[in-house]
CSV table of C-alpha atoms in Angstrom, one decimal:
chain,number,residue,atom,x,y,z
A,675,MET,CA,-16.3,-8.3,-32.8
A,676,ALA,CA,-14.4,-7.1,-29.8
A,677,ALA,CA,-11.2,-7.8,-31.5
A,678,ILE,CA,-12.3,-6.0,-34.5
A,679,LYS,CA,-13.2,-3.1,-32.7
A,680,LYS,CA,-9.6,-3.3,-31.0
A,681,LYS,CA,-8.0,-3.5,-34.5
A,682,ASN,CA,-9.6,-0.6,-35.8
A,683,MET,CA,-8.6,1.6,-32.7
A,684,ARG,CA,-5.0,0.6,-33.3
A,685,GLN,CA,-4.9,1.7,-37.0
A,686,LYS,CA,-3.2,4.9,-37.8
A,687,PRO,CA,-5.5,7.7,-39.2
A,688,GLU,CA,-4.8,9.2,-42.8
A,689,ARG,CA,-2.3,11.3,-43.0
A,690,SER,CA,-0.9,13.8,-45.9
A,691,ILE,CA,2.7,13.5,-47.0
A,692,LEU,CA,3.0,17.0,-45.6
A,693,GLN,CA,2.6,15.3,-42.1
A,694,MET,CA,5.4,12.9,-42.3
A,695,THR,CA,8.9,12.8,-41.7
A,696,ALA,CA,11.4,12.7,-44.4
A,697,PRO,CA,11.8,8.8,-43.8
A,698,GLN,CA,8.5,8.5,-43.8
A,699,ALA,CA,7.7,10.7,-46.7
A,700,ARG,CA,10.5,8.3,-48.4
A,701,ALA,CA,9.0,5.2,-47.8
A,702,PHE,CA,5.7,6.3,-48.9
A,703,LEU,CA,6.9,7.9,-52.2
A,704,MET,CA,8.8,4.4,-52.6
A,705,LYS,CA,5.8,2.3,-52.5
A,706,PRO,CA,4.7,0.9,-56.0
A,707,GLU,CA,1.6,2.3,-56.2
A,708,SER,CA,3.0,5.7,-55.5
A,709,TYR,CA,5.6,4.9,-58.5
A,710,CYS,CA,2.9,4.1,-60.9
A,711,GLY,CA,-1.2,5.5,-60.4
A,712,ILE,CA,-1.7,3.9,-63.6
A,713,ASP,CA,-4.8,0.9,-62.9
A,714,LEU,CA,-2.8,-2.4,-64.0
A,715,PRO,CA,-3.2,-5.9,-63.3
A,716,VAL,CA,-2.4,-7.3,-59.9
A,717,TYR,CA,0.6,-9.4,-61.5
A,718,PHE,CA,2.7,-6.1,-62.3
A,719,SER,CA,4.6,-4.9,-59.6
A,720,PHE,CA,7.4,-2.4,-59.5
A,721,ALA,CA,8.8,-3.1,-55.6
A,722,ARG,CA,11.7,-5.3,-57.1
A,723,VAL,CA,12.8,-2.7,-59.4
A,724,LEU,CA,12.3,0.3,-56.9
A,725,SER,CA,14.0,-1.8,-54.2
A,726,GLY,CA,17.1,-2.5,-56.1
A,727,VAL,CA,17.5,1.0,-57.8
A,728,SER,CA,17.0,2.3,-54.2
A,729,LYS,CA,19.9,0.2,-52.7
A,730,GLU,CA,22.0,1.0,-56.2
A,731,LEU,CA,21.5,4.7,-55.4
A,732,SER,CA,22.0,4.5,-51.8
A,733,ILE,CA,25.9,3.3,-52.5
A,734,SER,CA,26.7,5.6,-55.5
A,735,PRO,CA,23.8,8.6,-56.3
A,736,LEU,CA,23.5,9.3,-59.9
A,737,SER,CA,25.4,12.7,-59.2
A,738,SER,CA,28.4,10.9,-59.2
A,739,ALA,CA,27.9,9.2,-62.5
A,740,ASN,CA,29.7,10.0,-65.8
A,741,PRO,CA,29.1,13.8,-66.1
A,742,LYS,CA,29.5,12.9,-70.3
A,743,LEU,CA,26.3,10.8,-70.4
A,744,LYS,CA,23.3,12.8,-69.4
A,745,PRO,CA,19.7,11.5,-69.5
A,746,ARG,CA,18.3,14.3,-71.1
A,747,ASP,CA,20.5,13.7,-74.4
A,748,HIS,CA,18.4,10.9,-75.1
A,749,GLU,CA,15.0,10.3,-76.1
A,750,GLY,CA,12.8,7.7,-74.4
A,751,VAL,CA,14.2,7.8,-71.0
A,752,ASN,CA,10.6,7.5,-69.4
A,753,TYR,CA,8.0,4.7,-70.7
A,754,SER,CA,5.0,6.4,-72.2
A,755,MET,CA,1.8,4.1,-72.1
A,756,LEU,CA,-0.8,5.9,-74.0
A,757,SER,CA,-4.6,5.4,-72.6
A,758,ASN,CA,-7.5,6.5,-75.2
A,759,LYS,CA,-9.6,9.1,-73.5
A,760,ASP,CA,-12.9,9.2,-75.4
A,761,GLY,CA,-13.4,6.4,-77.7
A,762,ARG,CA,-12.2,8.6,-80.7
A,763,HIS,CA,-8.9,10.7,-81.2
A,764,ALA,CA,-8.3,11.9,-77.6
A,765,TRP,CA,-5.4,10.3,-75.7
A,766,ARG,CA,-3.2,10.5,-72.3
A,767,PRO,CA,0.1,9.6,-72.5
A,768,PHE,CA,0.8,8.0,-68.4
A,769,GLN,CA,4.5,7.6,-68.0
A,770,LEU,CA,6.5,5.2,-66.4
A,771,ILE,CA,9.4,7.4,-65.2
A,772,HIS,CA,12.7,5.8,-65.1
A,773,PRO,CA,13.3,4.3,-62.0
A,774,ALA,CA,16.8,5.6,-61.7
A,775,LEU,CA,15.6,9.3,-62.1
A,776,TYR,CA,12.4,8.6,-60.2
A,777,VAL,CA,14.3,7.1,-57.1
A,778,SER,CA,17.0,9.7,-57.2
A,779,LEU,CA,14.6,12.6,-57.0
A,780,VAL,CA,12.9,10.9,-54.3
A,781,HIS,CA,16.2,10.6,-52.3
A,782,LYS,CA,17.0,14.3,-52.8
A,783,ILE,CA,13.7,15.8,-51.9
A,784,THR,CA,13.3,13.7,-48.6
A,785,GLU,CA,16.8,14.7,-47.4
A,786,PRO,CA,16.0,16.2,-44.1
A,787,ALA,CA,17.1,19.5,-44.6
A,788,GLN,CA,15.4,19.6,-48.2
A,789,TRP,CA,12.4,17.9,-46.8
A,790,LYS,CA,12.0,21.0,-44.2
A,791,VAL,CA,12.4,23.5,-46.9
A,792,ILE,CA,9.3,21.9,-49.2
A,793,ARG,CA,7.3,21.3,-46.0
A,794,ASP,CA,7.9,25.0,-44.7
A,795,ARG,CA,7.0,26.4,-48.1
A,796,PHE,CA,3.6,24.2,-48.0
A,797,LYS,CA,3.1,26.3,-44.9
A,798,GLU,CA,2.9,29.3,-46.8
A,799,PHE,CA,0.7,28.2,-49.3
A,800,GLN,CA,-1.7,27.1,-46.8
A,801,LYS,CA,-1.7,30.0,-44.5
A,802,HIS,CA,-4.7,31.7,-46.0
A,803,THR,CA,-7.8,29.7,-44.8
A,804,ASN,CA,-10.2,31.3,-47.3
A,805,LEU,CA,-8.3,29.1,-49.9
A,806,LYS,CA,-8.4,25.4,-49.5
A,807,CYS,CA,-6.0,22.9,-51.1
A,808,LEU,CA,-7.9,19.3,-50.7
A,809,SER,CA,-5.2,17.4,-53.2
A,810,ILE,CA,-2.0,16.8,-51.3
A,811,PRO,CA,-1.1,13.3,-51.6
A,812,ILE,CA,-2.5,11.1,-48.6
A,813,ALA,CA,-1.6,7.8,-47.0
A,814,SER,CA,-4.5,5.7,-45.7
A,815,PRO,CA,-4.5,2.6,-43.2
A,816,THR,CA,-7.7,1.3,-45.0
A,817,GLN,CA,-7.8,2.7,-48.6
A,818,LYS,CA,-5.7,2.2,-51.7
A,819,GLY,CA,-3.9,5.2,-52.5
A,820,LYS,CA,-6.2,6.3,-55.4
A,821,ALA,CA,-9.2,5.5,-53.5
A,822,ALA,CA,-8.3,7.5,-50.5
A,823,GLN,CA,-7.4,10.6,-52.8
A,824,ILE,CA,-11.1,10.3,-54.6
A,825,LEU,CA,-12.6,9.8,-50.9
A,826,ASN,CA,-10.9,12.8,-50.2
A,827,TRP,CA,-12.5,14.5,-53.2
A,828,TRP,CA,-16.0,13.5,-51.8
A,829,GLN,CA,-15.5,14.6,-48.3
A,830,GLY,CA,-13.7,17.7,-49.0
A,831,ILE,CA,-15.0,19.2,-52.6
A,832,GLU,CA,-18.5,17.6,-53.1
A,833,GLN,CA,-19.8,17.8,-49.4
A,834,ALA,CA,-18.3,21.3,-48.4
A,835,SER,CA,-19.7,22.7,-51.3
A,836,ILE,CA,-23.2,21.5,-50.1
A,837,GLU,CA,-22.4,22.9,-46.9
A,838,PHE,CA,-21.4,26.4,-48.2
A,839,ALA,CA,-24.9,26.8,-49.6
A,840,LEU,CA,-25.5,28.1,-46.4
A,841,ASP,CA,-23.0,31.1,-46.1
A,842,TYR,CA,-22.9,31.7,-50.1
A,843,ASN,CA,-25.2,32.4,-52.9
A,844,TYR,CA,-23.0,31.4,-56.1
A,845,ALA,CA,-20.3,29.2,-56.8
A,846,PHE,CA,-18.0,29.4,-59.9
A,847,GLN,CA,-15.8,26.6,-61.4
A,848,ALA,CA,-12.5,26.4,-63.5
A,849,ASP,CA,-10.0,24.2,-64.3
A,850,ILE,CA,-6.5,24.6,-65.9
A,851,THR,CA,-5.9,23.3,-69.7
A,852,ASP,CA,-4.0,20.5,-69.8
A,853,CYS,CA,-2.3,21.3,-66.4
A,854,TYR,CA,0.8,18.8,-66.2
A,855,SER,CA,1.8,18.8,-70.0
A,856,ALA,CA,1.9,22.8,-69.4
A,857,ILE,CA,4.0,23.3,-66.3
A,858,TYR,CA,6.9,25.0,-66.9
A,859,THR,CA,9.5,23.2,-64.9
A,860,HIS,CA,11.5,26.3,-63.9
A,861,SER,CA,8.7,27.3,-62.0
A,862,ILE,CA,9.0,24.7,-59.8
A,863,ALA,CA,12.2,26.6,-58.6
A,864,TRP,CA,9.9,29.9,-58.3
A,865,ALA,CA,7.1,27.8,-56.4
A,866,ALA,CA,9.9,26.5,-53.7
A,867,HIS,CA,12.1,29.1,-53.3
A,868,GLY,CA,10.0,32.5,-54.6
A,869,LYS,CA,10.6,34.1,-58.3
A,870,THR,CA,13.3,36.3,-57.5
A,871,LYS,CA,15.4,34.2,-55.0
A,872,ALA,CA,15.0,31.5,-57.9
A,873,LYS,CA,16.1,33.6,-61.0
A,874,ALA,CA,19.0,35.2,-58.7
A,875,ALA,CA,20.3,31.5,-58.0
A,876,ARG,CA,19.4,29.8,-61.1
A,877,ASN,CA,22.5,28.1,-61.2
A,878,ASP,CA,22.7,27.0,-57.6
A,879,LYS,CA,22.5,22.9,-57.9
A,880,THR,CA,21.8,22.8,-54.0
A,881,LEU,CA,18.5,24.2,-54.3
A,882,ILE,CA,15.6,21.8,-54.3
A,883,GLY,CA,13.7,23.5,-56.8
A,884,ASN,CA,16.7,23.8,-59.2
A,885,ILE,CA,17.4,19.8,-58.6
A,886,ILE,CA,13.6,19.0,-59.1
A,887,ASP,CA,13.5,20.7,-62.6
A,888,SER,CA,16.7,19.3,-63.5
A,889,HIS,CA,15.4,15.9,-62.7
A,890,ILE,CA,12.3,16.7,-64.4
A,891,GLN,CA,14.2,18.0,-67.6
A,892,ASP,CA,16.6,14.7,-67.8
A,893,MET,CA,13.4,12.6,-67.5
A,894,ARG,CA,11.9,14.8,-70.7
A,895,HIS,CA,15.1,14.8,-73.2
A,896,GLY,CA,15.7,18.5,-72.2
A,897,GLN,CA,12.2,20.1,-72.0
A,898,THR,CA,11.1,22.4,-69.9
A,899,ASN,CA,7.6,22.2,-70.6
A,900,GLY,CA,5.6,19.5,-68.9
A,901,ILE,CA,6.0,17.1,-66.5
A,902,PRO,CA,5.3,13.3,-66.4
A,903,GLN,CA,1.8,12.0,-65.6
A,904,GLY,CA,0.9,8.9,-63.6
A,905,SER,CA,2.9,9.0,-60.4
A,906,THR,CA,2.2,10.2,-56.6
A,907,LEU,CA,5.4,11.9,-56.9
A,908,MET,CA,4.6,14.2,-59.9
A,909,ASP,CA,1.3,14.8,-58.2
A,910,PHE,CA,3.1,16.3,-55.2
A,911,ILE,CA,5.1,18.4,-57.6
A,912,SER,CA,2.3,19.9,-59.3
A,913,GLU,CA,0.9,20.7,-56.2
A,914,MET,CA,4.1,22.8,-55.5
A,915,VAL,CA,3.7,24.9,-58.4
A,916,LEU,CA,-0.4,25.1,-57.8
A,917,GLY,CA,0.1,26.2,-53.9
A,918,TYR,CA,2.3,28.8,-55.3
A,919,ALA,CA,-0.5,30.0,-57.5
A,920,ASP,CA,-2.6,29.9,-54.6
A,921,LEU,CA,-0.5,31.6,-52.7
A,922,GLU,CA,0.0,34.6,-55.8
A,923,LEU,CA,-3.9,34.6,-56.0
A,924,SER,CA,-4.6,35.0,-52.6
A,925,ALA,CA,-1.9,38.2,-52.6
A,926,ARG,CA,-3.8,39.4,-55.5
A,927,LEU,CA,-7.1,39.4,-53.8
A,928,LYS,CA,-6.0,40.9,-50.4
A,929,ALA,CA,-4.7,44.1,-52.5
A,930,ALA,CA,-7.9,44.3,-54.2
A,931,GLY,CA,-9.9,44.5,-51.0
A,932,ILE,CA,-11.8,40.6,-51.7
A,933,THR,CA,-12.2,38.7,-48.6
A,934,GLU,CA,-15.9,37.4,-48.5
A,935,PHE,CA,-15.1,34.2,-50.5
A,936,ARG,CA,-14.3,30.9,-50.2
A,937,ILE,CA,-12.1,28.6,-52.9
A,938,LEU,CA,-11.7,25.0,-53.0
A,939,ARG,CA,-9.0,23.4,-55.0
A,940,TYR,CA,-8.5,19.9,-55.8
A,941,ARG,CA,-5.4,19.9,-58.4
A,942,ASP,CA,-6.4,21.9,-61.1
A,943,ASP,CA,-10.1,22.1,-60.4
A,944,TYR,CA,-11.3,25.1,-58.8
A,945,ARG,CA,-14.7,25.9,-57.3
A,946,VAL,CA,-15.2,29.4,-55.9
A,947,PHE,CA,-17.9,30.7,-53.5
A,948,VAL,CA,-19.4,34.2,-53.2
A,949,GLN,CA,-22.1,36.3,-52.4
A,950,SER,CA,-22.4,38.2,-56.1
A,951,PRO,CA,-21.8,37.5,-59.4
A,952,GLN,CA,-19.7,40.2,-59.9
A,953,ILE,CA,-16.9,38.9,-57.1
A,954,GLY,CA,-16.9,35.6,-58.6
A,955,GLU,CA,-15.8,37.1,-61.8
A,956,ALA,CA,-13.1,39.3,-60.7
A,957,ILE,CA,-11.8,36.5,-58.7
A,958,LEU,CA,-11.7,34.3,-62.0
A,959,LYS,CA,-10.1,37.6,-63.7
A,960,ALA,CA,-7.1,37.5,-61.0
A,961,LEU,CA,-6.8,33.7,-61.1
A,962,THR,CA,-6.2,34.0,-65.0
A,963,GLU,CA,-3.9,36.5,-64.7
A,964,VAL,CA,-1.6,34.5,-61.7
A,965,LEU,CA,-1.9,31.4,-64.0
A,966,ILE,CA,-0.8,33.4,-67.1
A,967,ASP,CA,2.5,34.7,-65.1
A,968,LEU,CA,3.0,30.5,-64.7
A,969,GLY,CA,2.5,29.9,-68.3
A,970,LEU,CA,-0.9,28.2,-67.6
A,971,LYS,CA,-4.4,29.0,-68.5
A,972,LEU,CA,-7.8,28.4,-67.5
A,973,ASN,CA,-10.2,25.8,-69.6
A,974,ALA,CA,-12.7,28.0,-71.2
A,975,SER,CA,-14.8,25.1,-72.1
A,976,LYS,CA,-14.9,24.2,-68.5
A,977,THR,CA,-15.0,27.3,-66.7
A,978,THR,CA,-18.6,28.3,-65.5
A,979,GLY,CA,-20.8,31.1,-64.6
A,980,ALA,CA,-22.5,31.7,-61.5
A,981,GLN,CA,-24.5,28.6,-60.5
A,982,LEU,CA,-26.9,27.4,-57.8
A,983,LEU,CA,-24.7,25.7,-54.8
A,984,VAL,CA,-26.3,22.3,-54.1
A,985,SER,CA,-27.2,21.1,-57.2
A,986,ASN,CA,-24.0,22.0,-58.9
A,987,ALA,CA,-22.1,20.7,-56.0
A,988,ILE,CA,-22.5,17.4,-57.4
A,989,LYS,CA,-21.0,16.6,-60.7
A,990,PRO,CA,-23.5,16.5,-63.5
A,991,ASP,CA,-23.5,12.7,-64.6
A,992,LYS,CA,-23.8,11.7,-60.9
A,993,ARG,CA,-27.0,14.1,-60.8
A,994,ALA,CA,-28.3,12.3,-63.8
A,995,TRP,CA,-27.5,8.9,-62.6
A,996,LEU,CA,-29.3,9.4,-59.0
A,997,ARG,CA,-32.4,10.9,-60.7
A,998,GLY,CA,-32.5,8.3,-63.3
A,999,ARG,CA,-33.3,4.6,-63.2
A,1000,GLN,CA,-30.3,3.1,-61.7
A,1001,GLY,CA,-31.1,-1.0,-62.5
A,1002,ASP,CA,-33.6,-3.5,-63.4
A,1003,PRO,CA,-34.4,-6.9,-62.4
A,1004,ASN,CA,-33.4,-8.3,-65.5
A,1005,LEU,CA,-29.7,-8.3,-66.2
A,1006,GLN,CA,-29.7,-7.4,-69.9
A,1007,LYS,CA,-31.9,-4.3,-69.1
A,1008,HIS,CA,-29.9,-3.3,-66.2
A,1009,LEU,CA,-26.8,-3.3,-68.6
A,1010,LEU,CA,-28.4,-1.2,-70.8
A,1011,VAL,CA,-29.3,1.2,-68.7
A,1012,ILE,CA,-25.7,1.6,-67.7
A,1013,HIS,CA,-24.9,1.7,-71.3
A,1014,ALA,CA,-27.2,4.7,-72.0
A,1015,HIS,CA,-25.8,6.6,-69.2
A,1016,GLY,CA,-22.2,5.9,-70.5
A,1017,HIS,CA,-23.6,7.1,-74.1
A,1018,ASP,CA,-24.6,10.5,-71.9
A,1019,PHE,CA,-21.6,11.0,-69.8
A,1020,PRO,CA,-18.8,8.7,-71.3
A,1021,ASN,CA,-15.7,8.3,-68.9
A,1022,ALA,CA,-17.7,9.5,-66.3
A,1023,GLY,CA,-16.9,8.3,-62.3
A,1024,SER,CA,-20.7,7.4,-62.2
A,1025,LEU,CA,-20.6,5.1,-65.0
A,1026,THR,CA,-17.5,3.3,-63.3
A,1027,VAL,CA,-19.5,3.2,-60.1
A,1028,ALA,CA,-22.5,1.9,-61.7
A,1029,LEU,CA,-20.4,-1.1,-63.6
A,1030,THR,CA,-18.9,-2.0,-60.2
A,1031,HIS,CA,-22.2,-2.5,-58.6
A,1032,PHE,CA,-23.4,-4.4,-61.9
A,1033,HIS,CA,-20.3,-6.5,-61.7
A,1034,GLU,CA,-20.9,-7.5,-57.8
A,1035,ARG,CA,-24.6,-8.2,-59.0
A,1036,LEU,CA,-23.2,-10.8,-61.8
A,1037,ASN,CA,-21.1,-12.2,-59.4
A,1038,LEU,CA,-24.0,-13.5,-57.5
A,1039,THR,CA,-25.9,-14.5,-60.6
A,1040,LYS,CA,-25.7,-18.3,-61.0
A,1041,ARG,CA,-27.6,-18.5,-64.2
A,1042,ILE,CA,-26.6,-16.0,-67.0
A,1043,SER,CA,-28.9,-15.8,-70.2
A,1044,ASN,CA,-27.3,-14.7,-73.5
A,1045,PRO,CA,-23.7,-14.1,-72.2
A,1046,LEU,CA,-22.5,-13.1,-75.7
A,1047,VAL,CA,-25.0,-10.3,-75.7
A,1048,LEU,CA,-23.8,-8.9,-72.5
A,1049,ILE,CA,-20.4,-9.3,-73.6
A,1050,SER,CA,-21.0,-7.1,-76.7
A,1051,ILE,CA,-22.8,-4.5,-74.6
A,1052,SER,CA,-20.0,-4.2,-71.9
A,1053,THR,CA,-17.7,-3.9,-75.1
A,1054,ASP,CA,-19.6,-1.0,-76.5
A,1055,ILE,CA,-19.3,0.4,-73.0
A,1056,ALA,CA,-15.7,0.2,-72.9
A,1057,TYR,CA,-15.3,1.7,-76.7
A,1058,HIS,CA,-16.7,4.9,-75.9
A,1059,SER,CA,-15.7,4.8,-72.0
A,1060,PRO,CA,-12.2,3.8,-72.0
A,1061,LYS,CA,-11.4,4.8,-68.7
A,1062,ALA,CA,-14.1,2.2,-67.6
A,1063,PHE,CA,-12.2,-0.6,-69.3
A,1064,PRO,CA,-10.7,-2.5,-66.0
A,1065,VAL,CA,-14.3,-2.8,-64.5
A,1066,CYS,CA,-15.5,-3.5,-67.8
A,1067,SER,CA,-12.8,-6.6,-68.0
A,1068,ALA,CA,-14.0,-7.8,-65.0
A,1069,ILE,CA,-17.3,-8.3,-66.5
A,1070,ILE,CA,-16.4,-9.5,-69.5
A,1071,SER,CA,-14.3,-12.3,-67.7
A,1072,LYS,CA,-17.4,-13.5,-65.8
A,1073,LEU,CA,-19.6,-13.4,-68.5
A,1074,LEU,CA,-16.8,-15.4,-71.0
A,1075,SER,CA,-17.6,-18.5,-68.3
A,1076,ALA,CA,-20.8,-18.6,-69.0
A,1077,LEU,CA,-20.3,-19.2,-72.5
A,1078,ALA,CA,-20.9,-23.0,-73.9
A,1079,ASN,CA,-17.1,-24.0,-74.3
A,1080,ARG,CA,-13.5,-22.6,-74.8
A,1081,ALA,CA,-13.8,-22.3,-78.5
A,1082,ALA,CA,-17.0,-20.0,-78.0
A,1083,ARG,CA,-14.7,-18.1,-75.3
A,1084,VAL,CA,-11.8,-17.5,-77.9
A,1085,ASP,CA,-13.9,-16.5,-80.4
A,1086,ALA,CA,-15.6,-13.8,-78.3
A,1087,ILE,CA,-12.0,-12.7,-77.2
A,1088,GLN,CA,-10.8,-12.6,-80.8
A,1089,LYS,CA,-13.6,-10.1,-81.7
A,1090,ILE,CA,-13.2,-8.2,-78.7
A,1091,HIS,CA,-9.6,-7.7,-79.5
A,1092,ALA,CA,-10.8,-6.7,-83.5
A,1093,LYS,CA,-13.2,-4.1,-82.3
A,1094,LEU,CA,-11.0,-2.6,-79.6
A,1095,SER,CA,-7.9,-2.2,-82.2
A,1096,GLN,CA,-10.1,0.2,-84.4
A,1097,LEU,CA,-9.2,2.8,-81.9
A,1098,PRO,CA,-6.2,4.6,-82.1
A,1099,ASN,CA,-3.8,4.4,-78.7
A,1100,THR,CA,-5.3,1.9,-76.7
A,1101,GLY,CA,-2.4,0.3,-75.0
A,1102,HIS,CA,-4.0,0.5,-71.5
A,1103,MET,CA,-7.2,-1.3,-72.5
A,1104,GLU,CA,-4.9,-4.0,-74.1
A,1105,VAL,CA,-3.2,-4.6,-71.0
A,1106,TRP,CA,-6.5,-5.2,-69.4
A,1107,LEU,CA,-7.7,-7.2,-72.5
A,1108,GLN,CA,-4.4,-9.9,-71.9
A,1109,ARG,CA,-5.5,-10.2,-68.4
A,1110,ILE,CA,-8.9,-12.0,-69.4
A,1111,SER,CA,-7.5,-13.5,-72.5
A,1112,HIS,CA,-4.3,-14.7,-71.0
A,1113,SER,CA,-5.4,-18.1,-70.1
A,1114,LEU,CA,-7.5,-18.7,-73.0
A,1115,VAL,CA,-5.1,-17.1,-76.3
A,1116,HIS,CA,-1.7,-16.7,-76.1
A,1117,ASN,CA,-1.2,-15.6,-79.8
A,1118,LEU,CA,-3.2,-12.3,-79.9
A,1119,ALA,CA,-0.9,-9.7,-81.7
A,1120,TYR,CA,-0.6,-7.2,-78.9
A,1121,LYS,CA,1.2,-4.1,-79.3
A,1122,GLU,CA,1.5,-2.7,-75.9
A,1123,THR,CA,5.2,-3.2,-74.7
A,1124,LEU,CA,3.8,-4.0,-71.0
A,1125,CYS,CA,1.9,-7.0,-72.9
A,1126,ARG,CA,4.7,-8.2,-74.5
A,1127,LEU,CA,6.6,-8.5,-71.0
A,1128,VAL,CA,3.6,-10.9,-70.0
A,1129,LYS,CA,4.4,-12.9,-73.1
A,1130,GLY,CA,7.8,-13.3,-72.1
A,1131,ASP,CA,9.3,-11.2,-74.8
A,1132,ALA,CA,13.0,-9.5,-74.1
A,1133,VAL,CA,11.8,-5.8,-74.3
A,1134,ALA,CA,13.2,-2.3,-73.0
A,1135,LEU,CA,10.5,-0.4,-71.1
A,1136,TRP,CA,13.6,2.6,-70.4
A,1137,ASN,CA,16.3,3.8,-72.3
A,1138,ASN,CA,19.4,3.0,-69.9
A,1139,ASP,CA,21.9,4.4,-72.9
A,1140,TRP,CA,23.3,6.8,-70.6
A,1141,ILE,CA,24.0,4.6,-67.7
A,1142,THR,CA,27.2,3.0,-67.5
A,1143,CYS,CA,26.9,1.3,-64.2
A,1144,ALA,CA,26.4,-2.9,-64.8
A,1145,THR,CA,24.6,-3.4,-61.3
A,1146,LEU,CA,22.5,-0.2,-61.8
A,1147,LYS,CA,21.6,-1.5,-65.3
A,1148,ALA,CA,20.8,-4.9,-63.7
A,1149,ALA,CA,18.5,-3.5,-61.3
A,1150,ILE,CA,16.4,-1.7,-64.0
A,1151,ASP,CA,15.5,-5.1,-65.6
A,1152,PRO,CA,12.1,-4.6,-67.2
A,1153,ALA,CA,11.2,-8.5,-66.9
A,1154,LYS,CA,11.5,-7.7,-62.8
A,1155,ILE,CA,8.1,-6.0,-62.8
A,1156,VAL,CA,6.0,-9.3,-63.9
A,1157,ASN,CA,5.2,-11.2,-60.7
A,1158,LYS,CA,5.1,-14.9,-62.7
A,1159,ALA,CA,3.8,-16.8,-59.5
A,1160,LYS,CA,0.9,-14.4,-59.3
A,1161,LEU,CA,0.2,-14.6,-63.1
A,1162,ARG,CA,0.4,-18.4,-63.1
A,1163,SER,CA,-1.9,-18.3,-60.3
A,1164,LEU,CA,-4.7,-16.0,-61.7
A,1165,LYS,CA,-8.1,-17.6,-62.3
A,1166,PRO,CA,-9.7,-16.7,-65.6
A,1167,ILE,CA,-12.5,-14.7,-64.1
A,1168,VAL,CA,-11.4,-11.2,-62.6
A,1169,ARG,CA,-12.0,-11.4,-58.9
A,1170,PRO,CA,-13.9,-8.1,-57.3
A,1171,LYS,CA,-10.5,-7.2,-55.3
A,1172,GLU,CA,-8.6,-6.7,-58.4
A,1173,ILE,CA,-10.3,-3.8,-59.7
A,1174,GLU,CA,-12.3,-2.5,-56.4
A,1175,LEU,CA,-11.3,1.0,-55.5
A,1176,PHE,CA,-13.0,1.7,-52.2
A,1177,ALA,CA,-12.9,-0.7,-49.3
A,1178,SER,CA,-16.5,0.7,-48.6
A,1179,GLU,CA,-18.4,3.0,-51.1
A,1180,ARG,CA,-18.8,6.9,-50.8
A,1181,TYR,CA,-19.2,7.9,-53.8
């Protein structure tokens, strides 16, 4: 015990990327989990590709490549993996940025002089104490990147919102419509340098704002609307634009004489705390005007008026789960309770937490009755809440082991695949279904390119037609992202640590 305490005392504290030196920020952004924030099975790793590309670009930067071949002149430079959002027709494109462009941009922004410009600008964004951003990327010694961010949300938003009930009477909530896909890339330079300077120096290729803008256009076939979603790097760049919006909003409110308020922002989600509904409405009006100037707009369906603070500090799905019956001694009834919650609150965070608890219970259960019925319920939960599919796949993998024989397991896998195939845009779900089916069925017709990589097919994830350097092309070989040794060593049952988000639960 003493040794454990001593080890914990030596652990480095959590710190945001803005507290890092340029070399530290570069190392943080070059981590595979920073490059890809998408939940993927453990046999996927981008470490070899990123390190190989970094080595090549350290010798010969992209800026020295053939100027006649530009990535923005080619389609499919990034790889998009589609994730179904609602079990119907809504979907989200996660992007694996072309490694050469990703590494090049990381190298550029973490040059000491450029990193100083960025950090100094964020200091300006954060000088107004009434408005606090809680979504700057952070590195944690004890949590995975995504877990650390969610824990930061829990501590900074939910808990602080409850505390504010002592000081304020009303809360307003708002978020931005399709934030990442709506960001105007030229506004990144406005954010980094101020609009006046950025417009006057729009052709200055040494300005970091213009460098970021150019890289993103290279990633997206020259488009100036939207940034890729799915990496810590792009989360950080979006924070530059939203930090600039914070600065502009603070200036407008000060000019209007509005001082009695607090705003908490987590990415594109705003919570406004005030003493009167009229002040809250005035702040939302000012925020709307600021966002319009940046080509962004508030989501009308998710913008709420004056609310009671304590009850509305907690998300509706979590409130419902806390009030309701969370389990049952009977395994099937327990899963049906979760199924009912998922029906009311599809894709909710509380649903994923409830499923994680069920998975933990399932792993401690020695005798599982009616496993095929439980598989059917779990599949239906995933069908209507695709966000929960990683943990559902872990549950299903355990239930498959309780079936009578291999033939029954193969039959169940084929039925799950047939059901999920009815949904559009299920690439992410296919990746996880392959994780649990790989040792049982090798001939399922997966459409997702990442699944074909696991099968050993020669596929192209990224368009390299604009690259003339043979060694750089070799470093970007997609086959390198599948750790074959780890794939071979995996057991049919998904282990808790493959899907666990938190080292200790605080949600």
